[in-house]
Each structure stands twice: as structure tokens, then as C-alpha cells.
């Protein structure tokens, strides 16, 4: 799977994330502070990672900043992206299952290495659910991207 990763800071968690994704066999494209010469501002690098998902150049993305909040906000401004800030495995599972999230947002401050692995395990093992209400909600969010939601 091709995963676009961004971080506004070159922190051990961000480096560990890239290493863990590669160890799991994913093709990783780095943005921001993880890519020398790239713009490290959280709004810019999160948008770049999210845009790769929206444009079909990446299957998913992981965006990081100190709290994860700014990265998730920036990613969610890209039409077609459903970014979820996940601080635990249960939230990551639910974000994929119920919200069909395609971008994972992480906090560089709160995410330890063991927690990172738990979140990634949950994120990659969960699949978009088939529940009609969940699908309708995801479709509604998609229409919001285009200003057409009732």
C-alpha cells in the first residue's frame, strides 16, 4: 500500500512511524520535516499528504503535528479526505469502520511507540463497514465537500 506521511517536526515518533510503515511493507512518501527541503508547516505538509490520497496517488495518509489537531484540520479541508485524529486503537478502528476514514492524524506529543503500533494495527485491520446508516453518513460528508449537502 502507498502511504503518504507528513510531520511538521522531525520527532522520534514521526521517524518511528515511517520506519514502522516500511517494516510492514508499505511504500512511504514523506512530506514536511521528514523530507529535506520540503515545507514543514503543519498546514502545508498535511495538505500535501492528504491531496495525494484525494488525487489517488496514495492509498492512505498519516499526518502528524504536536497535538494532531492542526494536521487533521488541514487534511480535512481537502475534498474527498476523511481525516481522523486517533489517540488510541479503539478510535482508529472506529474511524475506519464507521467513518471510512482515509487519513490518520496523530499527535507527536501523545503517541508513544507501543501506542503507535496499536493504533496502526487497528487502523490497518479495520475495514469500512457495510452498515446503511454509516454509509449514508459518509455519503453526506462527501456531499459537504461539494457544498451540496441538504
Short mmCIF file of N, CA and C in Angstrom, two decimals:
data_model
loop_
_atom_site.label_atom_id
_atom_site.label_comp_id
_atom_site.label_asym_id
_atom_site.label_seq_id
_atom_site.Cartn_x
_atom_site.Cartn_y
_atom_site.Cartn_z
N UNK A 1 0.84 -1.17 0.00
CA UNK A 1 0.00 0.00 0.00
C UNK A 1 0.89 1.24 0.00
N UNK A 2 0.50 2.25 -0.73
CA UNK A 2 1.26 3.51 -0.77
C UNK A 2 0.66 4.44 0.28
N UNK A 3 1.50 4.87 1.21
CA UNK A 3 1.08 5.73 2.32
C UNK A 3 1.85 7.03 2.27
N UNK A 4 1.12 8.14 2.25
CA UNK A 4 1.72 9.46 2.30
C UNK A 4 1.79 9.88 3.77
N UNK A 5 2.95 10.31 4.23
CA UNK A 5 3.15 10.66 5.63
C UNK A 5 3.69 12.08 5.73
N UNK A 6 3.12 12.86 6.65
CA UNK A 6 3.63 14.21 6.87
C UNK A 6 3.82 14.46 8.35
N UNK A 7 4.78 15.31 8.64
CA UNK A 7 5.00 15.78 10.01
C UNK A 7 5.63 17.16 9.94
N UNK A 8 5.20 18.02 10.84
CA UNK A 8 5.77 19.36 10.87
C UNK A 8 7.05 19.42 11.70
N UNK A 9 7.36 18.31 12.37
CA UNK A 9 8.56 18.24 13.20
C UNK A 9 9.25 16.90 12.97
N UNK A 10 10.58 16.93 12.96
CA UNK A 10 11.35 15.70 12.82
C UNK A 10 11.54 15.12 14.22
N UNK A 11 10.50 14.45 14.69
CA UNK A 11 10.46 13.90 16.05
C UNK A 11 10.64 12.38 15.99
N UNK A 12 11.07 11.76 17.11
CA UNK A 12 11.21 10.31 17.13
C UNK A 12 9.92 9.56 16.74
N UNK A 13 8.78 10.06 17.14
CA UNK A 13 7.51 9.40 16.79
C UNK A 13 7.31 9.41 15.28
N UNK A 14 7.59 10.53 14.64
CA UNK A 14 7.42 10.63 13.19
C UNK A 14 8.39 9.70 12.47
N UNK A 15 9.63 9.69 12.91
CA UNK A 15 10.61 8.78 12.30
C UNK A 15 10.23 7.33 12.55
N UNK A 16 9.74 7.04 13.75
CA UNK A 16 9.29 5.68 14.09
C UNK A 16 8.10 5.26 13.25
N UNK A 17 7.22 6.21 12.97
CA UNK A 17 6.06 5.93 12.12
C UNK A 17 6.50 5.50 10.73
N UNK A 18 7.40 6.26 10.13
CA UNK A 18 7.89 5.93 8.79
C UNK A 18 8.57 4.56 8.80
N UNK A 19 9.40 4.31 9.80
CA UNK A 19 10.10 3.03 9.89
C UNK A 19 9.11 1.88 10.07
N UNK A 20 8.10 2.07 10.90
CA UNK A 20 7.11 1.03 11.15
C UNK A 20 6.29 0.74 9.90
N UNK A 21 5.89 1.78 9.19
CA UNK A 21 5.13 1.57 7.96
C UNK A 21 5.96 0.81 6.92
N UNK A 22 7.22 1.18 6.80
CA UNK A 22 8.10 0.47 5.85
C UNK A 22 8.32 -0.97 6.28
N UNK A 23 8.48 -1.20 7.59
CA UNK A 23 8.65 -2.57 8.10
C UNK A 23 7.41 -3.43 7.82
N UNK A 24 6.26 -2.79 7.73
CA UNK A 24 5.02 -3.50 7.41
C UNK A 24 4.83 -3.69 5.91
N UNK A 25 5.80 -3.23 5.13
CA UNK A 25 5.78 -3.45 3.70
C UNK A 25 5.12 -2.36 2.88
N UNK A 26 4.84 -1.23 3.48
CA UNK A 26 4.21 -0.13 2.76
C UNK A 26 5.24 0.74 2.05
N UNK A 27 4.83 1.31 0.94
CA UNK A 27 5.63 2.30 0.20
C UNK A 27 5.29 3.65 0.82
N UNK A 28 6.26 4.31 1.42
CA UNK A 28 6.03 5.55 2.15
C UNK A 28 6.57 6.75 1.37
N UNK A 29 5.72 7.77 1.24
CA UNK A 29 6.11 9.04 0.65
C UNK A 29 6.09 10.07 1.77
N UNK A 30 7.23 10.70 2.05
CA UNK A 30 7.34 11.63 3.18
C UNK A 30 7.16 13.08 2.74
N UNK A 31 6.58 13.87 3.66
CA UNK A 31 6.36 15.30 3.44
C UNK A 31 6.76 16.07 4.71
N UNK A 32 6.97 17.35 4.53
CA UNK A 32 7.25 18.23 5.67
C UNK A 32 8.65 18.02 6.22
N UNK A 33 8.75 18.00 7.53
CA UNK A 33 10.05 17.88 8.19
C UNK A 33 10.72 16.53 7.93
N UNK A 34 9.96 15.57 7.42
CA UNK A 34 10.51 14.24 7.13
C UNK A 34 11.20 14.18 5.77
N UNK A 35 11.04 15.22 4.99
CA UNK A 35 11.62 15.28 3.64
C UNK A 35 12.49 16.54 3.54
N UNK A 36 13.82 16.39 3.49
CA UNK A 36 14.70 17.57 3.43
C UNK A 36 14.30 18.52 2.29
N UNK A 37 14.22 19.80 2.64
CA UNK A 37 13.88 20.84 1.67
C UNK A 37 12.39 21.04 1.48
N UNK A 38 11.57 20.20 2.08
CA UNK A 38 10.12 20.33 1.96
C UNK A 38 9.61 21.35 2.99
N UNK A 39 8.45 21.94 2.75
CA UNK A 39 7.86 22.91 3.65
C UNK A 39 7.33 22.18 4.89
N UNK A 40 7.86 22.47 6.09
CA UNK A 40 7.46 21.74 7.29
C UNK A 40 6.23 22.29 8.01
N UNK A 41 5.65 23.38 7.52
CA UNK A 41 4.48 23.92 8.22
C UNK A 41 3.35 22.89 8.21
N UNK A 42 2.70 22.70 9.38
CA UNK A 42 1.70 21.63 9.51
C UNK A 42 0.58 21.77 8.49
N UNK A 43 0.14 22.97 8.20
CA UNK A 43 -0.96 23.15 7.25
C UNK A 43 -0.53 22.74 5.85
N UNK A 44 0.69 23.07 5.49
CA UNK A 44 1.19 22.79 4.14
C UNK A 44 1.49 21.30 3.95
N UNK A 45 2.24 20.72 4.87
CA UNK A 45 2.62 19.31 4.68
C UNK A 45 1.43 18.37 4.88
N UNK A 46 0.50 18.71 5.75
CA UNK A 46 -0.70 17.88 5.93
C UNK A 46 -1.56 17.93 4.67
N UNK A 47 -1.69 19.11 4.09
CA UNK A 47 -2.44 19.22 2.84
C UNK A 47 -1.79 18.38 1.75
N UNK A 48 -0.47 18.43 1.66
CA UNK A 48 0.24 17.68 0.61
C UNK A 48 -0.02 16.18 0.74
N UNK A 49 0.06 15.67 1.96
CA UNK A 49 -0.18 14.24 2.18
C UNK A 49 -1.63 13.88 1.87
N UNK A 50 -2.56 14.70 2.32
CA UNK A 50 -3.98 14.44 2.10
C UNK A 50 -4.33 14.53 0.61
N UNK A 51 -3.73 15.48 -0.08
CA UNK A 51 -4.02 15.66 -1.50
C UNK A 51 -3.58 14.43 -2.30
N UNK A 52 -2.52 13.78 -1.88
CA UNK A 52 -2.10 12.56 -2.57
C UNK A 52 -3.18 11.47 -2.47
N UNK A 53 -3.86 11.42 -1.34
CA UNK A 53 -4.97 10.45 -1.17
C UNK A 53 -6.13 10.87 -2.07
N UNK A 54 -6.50 12.13 -2.00
CA UNK A 54 -7.64 12.63 -2.78
C UNK A 54 -7.41 12.46 -4.29
N UNK A 55 -6.16 12.62 -4.72
CA UNK A 55 -5.83 12.51 -6.14
C UNK A 55 -5.56 11.08 -6.58
N UNK A 56 -5.59 10.14 -5.63
CA UNK A 56 -5.36 8.74 -5.97
C UNK A 56 -3.91 8.34 -6.10
N UNK A 57 -2.98 9.22 -5.69
CA UNK A 57 -1.56 8.89 -5.76
C UNK A 57 -1.08 8.14 -4.52
N UNK A 58 -1.92 8.10 -3.48
CA UNK A 58 -1.64 7.33 -2.26
C UNK A 58 -2.94 6.66 -1.83
N UNK A 59 -2.81 5.50 -1.24
CA UNK A 59 -3.99 4.77 -0.76
C UNK A 59 -4.53 5.39 0.52
N UNK A 60 -3.63 5.80 1.38
CA UNK A 60 -3.99 6.44 2.64
C UNK A 60 -2.87 7.40 3.03
N UNK A 61 -3.12 8.17 4.10
CA UNK A 61 -2.09 9.07 4.61
C UNK A 61 -2.10 9.06 6.12
N UNK A 62 -0.98 9.44 6.69
CA UNK A 62 -0.86 9.68 8.12
C UNK A 62 -0.25 11.06 8.27
N UNK A 63 -0.96 11.96 8.95
CA UNK A 63 -0.50 13.33 9.14
C UNK A 63 -0.24 13.57 10.62
N UNK A 64 0.85 14.25 10.92
CA UNK A 64 1.25 14.45 12.31
C UNK A 64 1.60 15.90 12.59
N UNK A 65 1.25 16.34 13.78
CA UNK A 65 1.74 17.60 14.34
C UNK A 65 1.75 17.41 15.85
N UNK A 66 2.12 18.44 16.58
CA UNK A 66 2.31 18.28 18.03
C UNK A 66 1.07 17.70 18.71
N UNK A 67 -0.10 18.25 18.43
CA UNK A 67 -1.34 17.71 19.02
C UNK A 67 -2.10 16.80 18.07
N UNK A 68 -1.83 16.91 16.79
CA UNK A 68 -2.57 16.18 15.77
C UNK A 68 -3.78 16.94 15.27
N UNK A 69 -4.18 17.95 16.01
CA UNK A 69 -5.39 18.71 15.67
C UNK A 69 -5.21 19.52 14.40
N UNK A 70 -4.16 20.31 14.32
CA UNK A 70 -3.93 21.13 13.13
C UNK A 70 -3.77 20.29 11.89
N UNK A 71 -3.03 19.19 12.01
CA UNK A 71 -2.84 18.30 10.87
C UNK A 71 -4.17 17.74 10.39
N UNK A 72 -5.04 17.35 11.32
CA UNK A 72 -6.34 16.80 10.92
C UNK A 72 -7.23 17.87 10.30
N UNK A 73 -7.19 19.07 10.84
CA UNK A 73 -8.00 20.16 10.27
C UNK A 73 -7.55 20.45 8.84
N UNK A 74 -6.25 20.58 8.62
CA UNK A 74 -5.74 20.88 7.28
C UNK A 74 -6.09 19.75 6.31
N UNK A 75 -5.90 18.51 6.73
CA UNK A 75 -6.20 17.38 5.85
C UNK A 75 -7.68 17.34 5.49
N UNK A 76 -8.54 17.64 6.44
CA UNK A 76 -9.98 17.59 6.19
C UNK A 76 -10.48 18.69 5.27
N UNK A 77 -9.67 19.68 4.99
CA UNK A 77 -10.05 20.72 4.04
C UNK A 77 -9.90 20.26 2.59
N UNK A 78 -9.23 19.14 2.38
CA UNK A 78 -9.04 18.61 1.03
C UNK A 78 -10.26 17.76 0.68
N UNK A 79 -11.00 18.14 -0.36
CA UNK A 79 -12.18 17.36 -0.74
C UNK A 79 -11.86 15.89 -0.98
N UNK A 80 -12.69 15.03 -0.43
CA UNK A 80 -12.51 13.59 -0.56
C UNK A 80 -11.74 12.96 0.58
N UNK A 81 -11.22 13.78 1.47
CA UNK A 81 -10.46 13.27 2.60
C UNK A 81 -11.35 13.22 3.84
N UNK A 82 -11.22 12.13 4.57
CA UNK A 82 -11.88 11.97 5.86
C UNK A 82 -10.77 11.63 6.86
N UNK A 83 -10.22 12.67 7.47
CA UNK A 83 -9.11 12.50 8.42
C UNK A 83 -9.66 12.36 9.83
N UNK A 84 -9.05 11.45 10.59
CA UNK A 84 -9.48 11.21 11.97
C UNK A 84 -8.27 11.29 12.90
N UNK A 85 -8.40 12.13 13.91
CA UNK A 85 -7.37 12.24 14.94
C UNK A 85 -7.59 11.08 15.91
N UNK A 86 -6.63 10.18 15.97
CA UNK A 86 -6.77 8.97 16.79
C UNK A 86 -5.68 8.93 17.86
N UNK A 87 -6.11 8.83 19.10
CA UNK A 87 -5.17 8.75 20.21
C UNK A 87 -5.13 7.37 20.82
N UNK A 88 -5.93 6.44 20.28
CA UNK A 88 -5.93 5.07 20.77
C UNK A 88 -6.43 4.13 19.67
N UNK A 89 -6.25 2.84 19.90
CA UNK A 89 -6.61 1.83 18.90
C UNK A 89 -8.12 1.77 18.67
N UNK A 90 -8.90 1.92 19.71
CA UNK A 90 -10.36 1.84 19.56
C UNK A 90 -10.87 2.95 18.64
N UNK A 91 -10.35 4.15 18.80
CA UNK A 91 -10.75 5.26 17.95
C UNK A 91 -10.31 5.02 16.50
N UNK A 92 -9.11 4.48 16.32
CA UNK A 92 -8.62 4.18 14.97
C UNK A 92 -9.51 3.14 14.29
N UNK A 93 -9.89 2.11 15.00
CA UNK A 93 -10.77 1.09 14.46
C UNK A 93 -12.12 1.69 14.07
N UNK A 94 -12.69 2.48 14.95
CA UNK A 94 -13.99 3.09 14.67
C UNK A 94 -13.93 4.08 13.52
N UNK A 95 -12.84 4.81 13.42
CA UNK A 95 -12.70 5.79 12.34
C UNK A 95 -12.71 5.10 10.98
N UNK A 96 -12.04 3.97 10.89
CA UNK A 96 -12.04 3.22 9.63
C UNK A 96 -13.38 2.54 9.39
N UNK A 97 -13.92 1.89 10.42
CA UNK A 97 -15.12 1.08 10.29
C UNK A 97 -16.38 1.92 10.05
N UNK A 98 -16.58 2.96 10.86
CA UNK A 98 -17.83 3.73 10.82
C UNK A 98 -17.75 4.98 9.97
N UNK A 99 -16.55 5.59 9.90
CA UNK A 99 -16.40 6.85 9.19
C UNK A 99 -15.66 6.71 7.87
N UNK A 100 -15.20 5.51 7.57
CA UNK A 100 -14.46 5.24 6.34
C UNK A 100 -13.29 6.22 6.19
N UNK A 101 -12.63 6.52 7.31
CA UNK A 101 -11.51 7.47 7.29
C UNK A 101 -10.41 6.96 6.37
N UNK A 102 -9.81 7.87 5.64
CA UNK A 102 -8.70 7.51 4.74
C UNK A 102 -7.40 8.24 5.10
N UNK A 103 -7.46 9.07 6.13
CA UNK A 103 -6.27 9.75 6.63
C UNK A 103 -6.26 9.65 8.16
N UNK A 104 -5.18 9.16 8.69
CA UNK A 104 -4.98 9.04 10.13
C UNK A 104 -4.17 10.25 10.61
N UNK A 105 -4.68 10.93 11.62
CA UNK A 105 -3.93 12.05 12.21
C UNK A 105 -3.43 11.61 13.59
N UNK A 106 -2.18 11.92 13.86
CA UNK A 106 -1.55 11.52 15.12
C UNK A 106 -0.91 12.71 15.82
N UNK A 107 -0.90 12.63 17.14
CA UNK A 107 -0.21 13.62 17.98
C UNK A 107 1.22 13.17 18.23
N UNK A 108 2.16 14.04 17.91
CA UNK A 108 3.56 13.74 18.20
C UNK A 108 3.82 13.75 19.70
N UNK A 109 3.04 14.50 20.44
CA UNK A 109 3.23 14.62 21.88
C UNK A 109 2.68 13.42 22.64
N UNK A 110 1.53 12.90 22.22
CA UNK A 110 0.83 11.88 22.99
C UNK A 110 1.11 10.45 22.56
N UNK A 111 1.68 10.25 21.38
CA UNK A 111 1.80 8.91 20.83
C UNK A 111 3.16 8.29 21.16
N UNK A 112 3.13 7.27 21.99
CA UNK A 112 4.34 6.52 22.31
C UNK A 112 4.55 5.44 21.24
N UNK A 113 5.72 4.81 21.23
CA UNK A 113 5.98 3.76 20.24
C UNK A 113 5.02 2.58 20.39
N UNK A 114 4.78 2.06 21.62
CA UNK A 114 3.83 0.96 21.74
C UNK A 114 2.41 1.36 21.31
N UNK A 115 2.00 2.56 21.67
CA UNK A 115 0.68 3.04 21.29
C UNK A 115 0.58 3.22 19.77
N UNK A 116 1.64 3.71 19.16
CA UNK A 116 1.67 3.86 17.71
C UNK A 116 1.39 2.52 17.03
N UNK A 117 2.04 1.47 17.48
CA UNK A 117 1.85 0.15 16.88
C UNK A 117 0.42 -0.34 17.08
N UNK A 118 -0.15 -0.10 18.25
CA UNK A 118 -1.55 -0.49 18.49
C UNK A 118 -2.50 0.25 17.58
N UNK A 119 -2.28 1.56 17.41
CA UNK A 119 -3.13 2.37 16.54
C UNK A 119 -3.01 1.88 15.10
N UNK A 120 -1.79 1.65 14.63
CA UNK A 120 -1.59 1.18 13.26
C UNK A 120 -2.21 -0.21 13.05
N UNK A 121 -2.07 -1.10 14.04
CA UNK A 121 -2.69 -2.42 13.93
C UNK A 121 -4.20 -2.28 13.74
N UNK A 122 -4.83 -1.44 14.56
CA UNK A 122 -6.27 -1.25 14.48
C UNK A 122 -6.66 -0.59 13.16
N UNK A 123 -5.92 0.43 12.77
CA UNK A 123 -6.21 1.18 11.54
C UNK A 123 -6.18 0.27 10.31
N UNK A 124 -5.13 -0.53 10.20
CA UNK A 124 -4.96 -1.36 9.01
C UNK A 124 -5.78 -2.65 9.04
N UNK A 125 -6.22 -3.07 10.20
CA UNK A 125 -7.03 -4.29 10.24
C UNK A 125 -8.52 -4.01 10.08
N UNK A 126 -8.95 -2.79 10.35
CA UNK A 126 -10.37 -2.45 10.22
C UNK A 126 -10.70 -2.13 8.76
N UNK A 127 -11.90 -2.48 8.38
CA UNK A 127 -12.38 -2.17 7.03
C UNK A 127 -13.65 -1.35 7.14
N UNK A 128 -13.93 -0.61 6.09
CA UNK A 128 -15.16 0.18 6.04
C UNK A 128 -16.35 -0.75 6.23
N UNK A 129 -17.23 -0.39 7.15
CA UNK A 129 -18.39 -1.21 7.43
C UNK A 129 -19.46 -1.10 6.37
N UNK A 130 -20.39 -2.02 6.44
CA UNK A 130 -21.48 -2.08 5.46
C UNK A 130 -22.79 -1.52 6.01
N UNK A 131 -22.78 -1.03 7.24
CA UNK A 131 -24.00 -0.50 7.85
C UNK A 131 -24.57 0.64 7.01
N UNK A 132 -25.87 0.55 6.72
CA UNK A 132 -26.52 1.53 5.85
C UNK A 132 -26.41 2.94 6.41
N UNK A 133 -26.65 3.10 7.69
CA UNK A 133 -26.58 4.44 8.29
C UNK A 133 -25.18 5.03 8.18
N UNK A 134 -24.17 4.20 8.43
CA UNK A 134 -22.79 4.69 8.31
C UNK A 134 -22.49 5.11 6.88
N UNK A 135 -22.90 4.30 5.91
CA UNK A 135 -22.67 4.63 4.50
C UNK A 135 -23.38 5.92 4.11
N UNK A 136 -24.60 6.11 4.62
CA UNK A 136 -25.35 7.35 4.33
C UNK A 136 -24.64 8.56 4.94
N UNK A 137 -24.12 8.40 6.14
CA UNK A 137 -23.39 9.50 6.77
C UNK A 137 -22.13 9.84 5.99
N UNK A 138 -21.39 8.84 5.55
CA UNK A 138 -20.17 9.07 4.76
C UNK A 138 -20.54 9.75 3.44
N UNK A 139 -21.62 9.32 2.81
CA UNK A 139 -22.07 9.96 1.56
C UNK A 139 -22.46 11.41 1.81
N UNK A 140 -23.09 11.68 2.94
CA UNK A 140 -23.47 13.06 3.29
C UNK A 140 -22.22 13.92 3.43
N UNK A 141 -21.22 13.39 4.11
CA UNK A 141 -19.96 14.13 4.27
C UNK A 141 -19.34 14.41 2.90
N UNK A 142 -19.40 13.45 2.00
CA UNK A 142 -18.88 13.65 0.65
C UNK A 142 -19.59 14.78 -0.07
N UNK A 143 -20.89 14.88 0.13
CA UNK A 143 -21.63 15.99 -0.49
C UNK A 143 -21.25 17.33 0.13
N UNK A 144 -20.85 17.35 1.37
CA UNK A 144 -20.40 18.58 2.01
C UNK A 144 -19.15 19.13 1.30
N UNK A 145 -18.31 18.21 0.80
CA UNK A 145 -17.12 18.61 0.06
C UNK A 145 -17.48 19.49 -1.13
N UNK A 146 -18.65 19.28 -1.65
CA UNK A 146 -19.08 19.99 -2.87
C UNK A 146 -20.20 20.98 -2.60
N UNK A 147 -20.47 21.23 -1.31
CA UNK A 147 -21.49 22.21 -0.95
C UNK A 147 -22.91 21.80 -1.31
N UNK A 148 -23.14 20.49 -1.43
CA UNK A 148 -24.45 20.03 -1.85
C UNK A 148 -25.23 19.30 -0.78
N UNK A 149 -24.76 19.25 0.43
CA UNK A 149 -25.48 18.53 1.47
C UNK A 149 -26.74 19.30 1.85
N UNK A 150 -27.83 18.56 2.06
CA UNK A 150 -29.08 19.24 2.45
C UNK A 150 -28.97 19.89 3.81
#
